[in-house]
PDB file of C-alpha atoms in Angstrom:
ATOM      1  CA  MET A   1       0.000   0.000   0.000  1.00  0.00           C
ATOM      2  CA  LYS A   2       2.875   2.341   0.822  1.00  0.00           C
ATOM      3  CA  LYS A   3       4.375   1.750  -2.642  1.00  0.00           C
ATOM      4  CA  ILE A   4       1.073   2.590  -4.338  1.00  0.00           C
ATOM      5  CA  PHE A   5       0.721   5.759  -2.299  1.00  0.00           C
ATOM      6  CA  THR A   6       4.314   6.766  -3.128  1.00  0.00           C
ATOM      7  CA  LEU A   7       3.735   6.096  -6.824  1.00  0.00           C
ATOM      8  CA  PHE A   8       0.469   8.104  -6.731  1.00  0.00           C
ATOM      9  CA  LEU A   9       2.209  10.997  -4.971  1.00  0.00           C
ATOM     10  CA  PHE A  10       5.086  10.922  -7.497  1.00  0.00           C
ATOM     11  CA  LEU A  11       2.652  10.989 -10.448  1.00  0.00           C
ATOM     12  CA  LEU A  12       0.662  13.810  -8.882  1.00  0.00           C
ATOM     13  CA  ILE A  13       3.775  15.936  -8.303  1.00  0.00           C
ATOM     14  CA  ALA A  14       5.121  15.165 -11.792  1.00  0.00           C
ATOM     15  CA  ASN A  15       1.797  16.107 -13.371  1.00  0.00           C
ATOM     16  CA  PHE A  16       1.625  19.345 -11.352  1.00  0.00           C
ATOM     17  CA  SER A  17       5.215  20.168 -12.291  1.00  0.00           C
ATOM     18  CA  LEU A  18       4.513  19.649 -15.998  1.00  0.00           C
ATOM     19  CA  ALA A  19       1.354  21.763 -15.796  1.00  0.00           C
ATOM     20  CA  GLN A  20       3.360  24.593 -14.249  1.00  0.00           C
ATOM     21  CA  GLN A  21       5.772  24.542 -17.187  1.00  0.00           C
ATOM     22  CA  GLU A  22       3.120  25.142 -19.859  1.00  0.00           C
ATOM     23  CA  THR A  23       3.571  28.429 -21.633  1.00  0.00           C
ATOM     24  CA  LEU A  24       0.493  30.474 -22.405  1.00  0.00           C
ATOM     25  CA  VAL A  25       0.656  32.410 -25.637  1.00  0.00           C
ATOM     26  CA  VAL A  26      -1.485  35.433 -26.439  1.00  0.00           C
ATOM     27  CA  ASP A  27      -3.576  34.979 -29.585  1.00  0.00           C
ATOM     28  CA  THR A  28      -2.502  38.110 -31.456  1.00  0.00           C
ATOM     29  CA  SER A  29      -5.213  37.568 -34.092  1.00  0.00           C
ATOM     30  CA  PHE A  30      -7.828  38.474 -31.465  1.00  0.00           C
ATOM     31  CA  GLY A  31      -8.717  42.167 -31.234  1.00  0.00           C
ATOM     32  CA  GLU A  32      -5.677  44.428 -31.105  1.00  0.00           C
ATOM     33  CA  ASN A  33      -2.594  42.222 -30.606  1.00  0.00           C
ATOM     34  CA  GLY A  34      -4.599  39.794 -28.465  1.00  0.00           C
ATOM     35  CA  PHE A  35      -6.615  42.332 -26.452  1.00  0.00           C
ATOM     36  CA  PHE A  36     -10.116  43.759 -26.799  1.00  0.00           C
ATOM     37  CA  ILE A  37      -9.540  47.503 -26.599  1.00  0.00           C
ATOM     38  CA  PRO A  38     -12.585  49.366 -27.875  1.00  0.00           C
ATOM     39  CA  GLN A  39     -11.699  52.636 -29.546  1.00  0.00           C
ATOM     40  CA  LEU A  40     -14.295  55.119 -28.286  1.00  0.00           C
ATOM     41  CA  PRO A  41     -12.708  58.561 -28.604  1.00  0.00           C
ATOM     42  CA  GLU A  42     -16.108  60.217 -28.202  1.00  0.00           C
ATOM     43  CA  LEU A  43     -16.207  59.014 -24.580  1.00  0.00           C
ATOM     44  CA  ASN A  44     -12.623  59.895 -23.573  1.00  0.00           C
ATOM     45  CA  ILE A  45     -12.244  56.801 -21.376  1.00  0.00           C
ATOM     46  CA  THR A  46      -9.276  57.259 -19.058  1.00  0.00           C
ATOM     47  CA  ASN A  47      -9.597  54.179 -16.837  1.00  0.00           C
ATOM     48  CA  SER A  48     -11.629  50.975 -17.003  1.00  0.00           C
ATOM     49  CA  TYR A  49     -12.480  47.889 -14.976  1.00  0.00           C
ATOM     50  CA  ARG A  50     -13.966  44.828 -16.667  1.00  0.00           C
ATOM     51  CA  THR A  51     -16.814  43.582 -14.525  1.00  0.00           C
ATOM     52  CA  SER A  52     -18.371  40.761 -16.518  1.00  0.00           C
ATOM     53  CA  ILE A  53     -17.801  38.491 -19.491  1.00  0.00           C
ATOM     54  CA  ASP A  54     -20.170  36.022 -21.128  1.00  0.00           C
ATOM     55  CA  PHE A  55     -19.514  33.861 -24.174  1.00  0.00           C
ATOM     56  CA  LEU A  56     -22.574  33.690 -26.398  1.00  0.00           C
ATOM     57  CA  GLU A  57     -23.568  30.703 -28.530  1.00  0.00           C
ATOM     58  CA  ASN A  58     -23.133  32.601 -31.800  1.00  0.00           C
ATOM     59  CA  ASP A  59     -19.369  33.071 -31.263  1.00  0.00           C
ATOM     60  CA  GLN A  60     -19.865  36.506 -29.770  1.00  0.00           C
ATOM     61  CA  ILE A  61     -18.571  37.824 -26.473  1.00  0.00           C
ATOM     62  CA  LEU A  62     -20.495  40.099 -24.136  1.00  0.00           C
ATOM     63  CA  LEU A  63     -18.419  42.343 -21.873  1.00  0.00           C
ATOM     64  CA  SER A  64     -19.288  44.931 -19.271  1.00  0.00           C
ATOM     65  CA  TYR A  65     -16.904  47.585 -18.034  1.00  0.00           C
ATOM     66  CA  TYR A  66     -17.004  50.258 -15.356  1.00  0.00           C
ATOM     67  CA  VAL A  67     -15.179  53.187 -16.928  1.00  0.00           C
ATOM     68  CA  GLU A  68     -13.862  56.569 -15.881  1.00  0.00           C
ATOM     69  CA  ILE A  69     -14.652  59.321 -18.367  1.00  0.00           C
ATOM     70  CA  GLY A  70     -12.400  62.303 -18.950  1.00  0.00           C
ATOM     71  CA  GLY A  71     -10.050  61.603 -16.049  1.00  0.00           C
ATOM     72  CA  ASP A  72     -12.805  62.377 -13.539  1.00  0.00           C
ATOM     73  CA  SER A  73     -13.186  59.616 -10.928  1.00  0.00           C
ATOM     74  CA  ASP A  74     -16.624  61.079 -10.088  1.00  0.00           C
ATOM     75  CA  ASN A  75     -17.730  60.413 -13.677  1.00  0.00           C
ATOM     76  CA  MET A  76     -17.923  56.607 -13.766  1.00  0.00           C
ATOM     77  CA  ARG A  77     -20.184  54.820 -16.241  1.00  0.00           C
ATOM     78  CA  ASN A  78     -21.255  51.264 -16.958  1.00  0.00           C
ATOM     79  CA  LEU A  79     -20.668  50.165 -20.548  1.00  0.00           C
ATOM     80  CA  ILE A  80     -21.837  46.914 -22.105  1.00  0.00           C
ATOM     81  CA  PHE A  81     -20.104  45.792 -25.311  1.00  0.00           C
ATOM     82  CA  ARG A  82     -20.643  42.932 -27.668  1.00  0.00           C
ATOM     83  CA  CYS A  83     -17.799  41.786 -29.873  1.00  0.00           C
ATOM     84  CA  TYR A  84     -17.157  38.991 -32.324  1.00  0.00           C
ATOM     85  CA  SER A  85     -14.883  36.038 -31.620  1.00  0.00           C
ATOM     86  CA  ASP A  86     -12.058  37.832 -33.455  1.00  0.00           C
ATOM     87  CA  GLY A  87     -12.274  40.754 -30.993  1.00  0.00           C
ATOM     88  CA  SER A  88     -13.899  43.265 -33.342  1.00  0.00           C
ATOM     89  CA  LEU A  89     -16.770  45.375 -32.013  1.00  0.00           C
ATOM     90  CA  ASP A  90     -20.270  44.227 -33.046  1.00  0.00           C
ATOM     91  CA  THR A  91     -21.822  47.464 -34.282  1.00  0.00           C
ATOM     92  CA  THR A  92     -25.269  45.829 -34.635  1.00  0.00           C
ATOM     93  CA  PHE A  93     -25.491  45.891 -30.819  1.00  0.00           C
ATOM     94  CA  ASN A  94     -27.227  49.192 -30.042  1.00  0.00           C
ATOM     95  CA  ALA A  95     -26.497  50.061 -33.691  1.00  0.00           C
ATOM     96  CA  PRO A  96     -24.378  51.690 -34.871  1.00  0.00           C
ATOM     97  CA  LEU A  97     -22.384  52.039 -31.631  1.00  0.00           C
ATOM     98  CA  GLY A  98     -21.668  48.448 -30.539  1.00  0.00           C
ATOM     99  CA  TYR A  99     -22.114  49.362 -26.869  1.00  0.00           C
ATOM    100  CA  VAL A 100     -24.724  50.693 -24.457  1.00  0.00           C
ATOM    101  CA  ILE A 101     -24.480  53.135 -21.548  1.00  0.00           C
ATOM    102  CA  TYR A 102     -27.304  53.404 -19.054  1.00  0.00           C
ATOM    103  CA  ASP A 103     -26.987  56.065 -16.342  1.00  0.00           C
ATOM    104  CA  GLU A 104     -30.448  55.515 -14.893  1.00  0.00           C
ATOM    105  CA  ILE A 105     -33.265  53.032 -15.408  1.00  0.00           C
ATOM    106  CA  ASN A 106     -36.682  53.553 -13.826  1.00  0.00           C
ATOM    107  CA  GLY A 107     -35.234  55.865 -11.191  1.00  0.00           C
ATOM    108  CA  VAL A 108     -32.336  53.548 -10.294  1.00  0.00           C
ATOM    109  CA  ASN A 109     -29.015  55.383 -10.537  1.00  0.00           C
ATOM    110  CA  LEU A 110     -26.548  53.101 -12.319  1.00  0.00           C
ATOM    111  CA  MET A 111     -23.586  55.467 -12.004  1.00  0.00           C
ATOM    112  CA  ASP A 112     -22.940  54.849  -8.297  1.00  0.00           C
ATOM    113  CA  ASP A 113     -21.985  51.196  -8.618  1.00  0.00           C
ATOM    114  CA  ARG A 114     -20.678  48.927 -11.297  1.00  0.00           C
ATOM    115  CA  ILE A 115     -22.579  46.214 -13.091  1.00  0.00           C
ATOM    116  CA  GLU A 116     -21.874  42.896 -11.409  1.00  0.00           C
ATOM    117  CA  ASN A 117     -22.861  40.519 -14.184  1.00  0.00           C
ATOM    118  CA  VAL A 118     -24.453  40.292 -17.633  1.00  0.00           C
ATOM    119  CA  LEU A 119     -25.904  36.942 -18.671  1.00  0.00           C
ATOM    120  CA  ARG A 120     -27.728  35.748 -21.753  1.00  0.00           C
ATOM    121  CA  THR A 121     -31.044  33.971 -21.188  1.00  0.00           C
ATOM    122  CA  GLU A 122     -32.319  31.047 -23.250  1.00  0.00           C
ATOM    123  CA  GLU A 123     -34.518  33.563 -25.120  1.00  0.00           C
ATOM    124  CA  ASN A 124     -31.359  35.557 -26.088  1.00  0.00           C
ATOM    125  CA  ASP A 125     -32.267  38.438 -23.802  1.00  0.00           C
ATOM    126  CA  LEU A 126     -29.546  39.877 -21.596  1.00  0.00           C
ATOM    127  CA  LEU A 127     -30.008  40.032 -17.837  1.00  0.00           C
ATOM    128  CA  VAL A 128     -27.958  42.807 -16.260  1.00  0.00           C
ATOM    129  CA  CYS A 129     -27.288  42.578 -12.518  1.00  0.00           C
ATOM    130  CA  HIS A 130     -26.430  45.876 -10.870  1.00  0.00           C
ATOM    131  CA  ASP A 131     -26.104  46.188  -7.109  1.00  0.00           C
ATOM    132  CA  TYR A 132     -29.674  45.494  -5.884  1.00  0.00           C
ATOM    133  CA  SER A 133     -31.401  45.743  -9.252  1.00  0.00           C
ATOM    134  CA  ILE A 134     -31.785  43.606 -12.348  1.00  0.00           C
ATOM    135  CA  PHE A 135     -32.840  44.841 -15.749  1.00  0.00           C
ATOM    136  CA  ARG A 136     -33.145  43.154 -19.095  1.00  0.00           C
ATOM    137  CA  LEU A 137     -31.878  44.161 -22.511  1.00  0.00           C
ATOM    138  CA  ASN A 138     -33.146  42.838 -25.797  1.00  0.00           C
ATOM    139  CA  GLU A 139     -30.698  41.004 -28.028  1.00  0.00           C
ATOM    140  CA  ASP A 140     -30.044  44.244 -29.956  1.00  0.00           C
ATOM    141  CA  GLY A 141     -28.995  46.102 -26.785  1.00  0.00           C
ATOM    142  CA  SER A 142     -32.192  48.097 -26.292  1.00  0.00           C
ATOM    143  CA  LEU A 143     -33.880  48.194 -22.897  1.00  0.00           C
ATOM    144  CA  ASP A 144     -36.653  45.600 -22.509  1.00  0.00           C
ATOM    145  CA  THR A 145     -39.418  47.736 -21.034  1.00  0.00           C
ATOM    146  CA  SER A 146     -41.753  44.721 -20.666  1.00  0.00           C
ATOM    147  CA  PHE A 147     -39.524  43.256 -17.939  1.00  0.00           C
TER     148      PHE A 147
END
């Protein structure tokens, strides 16, 4: 039994050691040299924090960011983007922009806190979780007022 345990321990350590030696390589064909960096000069984004990512069935990626606009830490906004699997912005999402910004929905101020999560439902709607509120977007990025 001791030999089996020793062999198991050796294999476990060897496997862990090999896993540690794997080299991760950035896929430079994705986005801009391997990174999704939306170019939105009209917003003057000076700082950003990604808050959520969801991989959609149609090879698209849904991302939410909490961004600082114009170097003013009191001017934070929640942005939701949709991009293709190659990292390019999907401009059919809230066309022609490719992103949505909501400062307030039904009296709920969305600028005070960041979006926690954005998830796609089976009906292809997008559930957005923000602090103590949840709202729903249609697949095209518009607000679902029937929710």
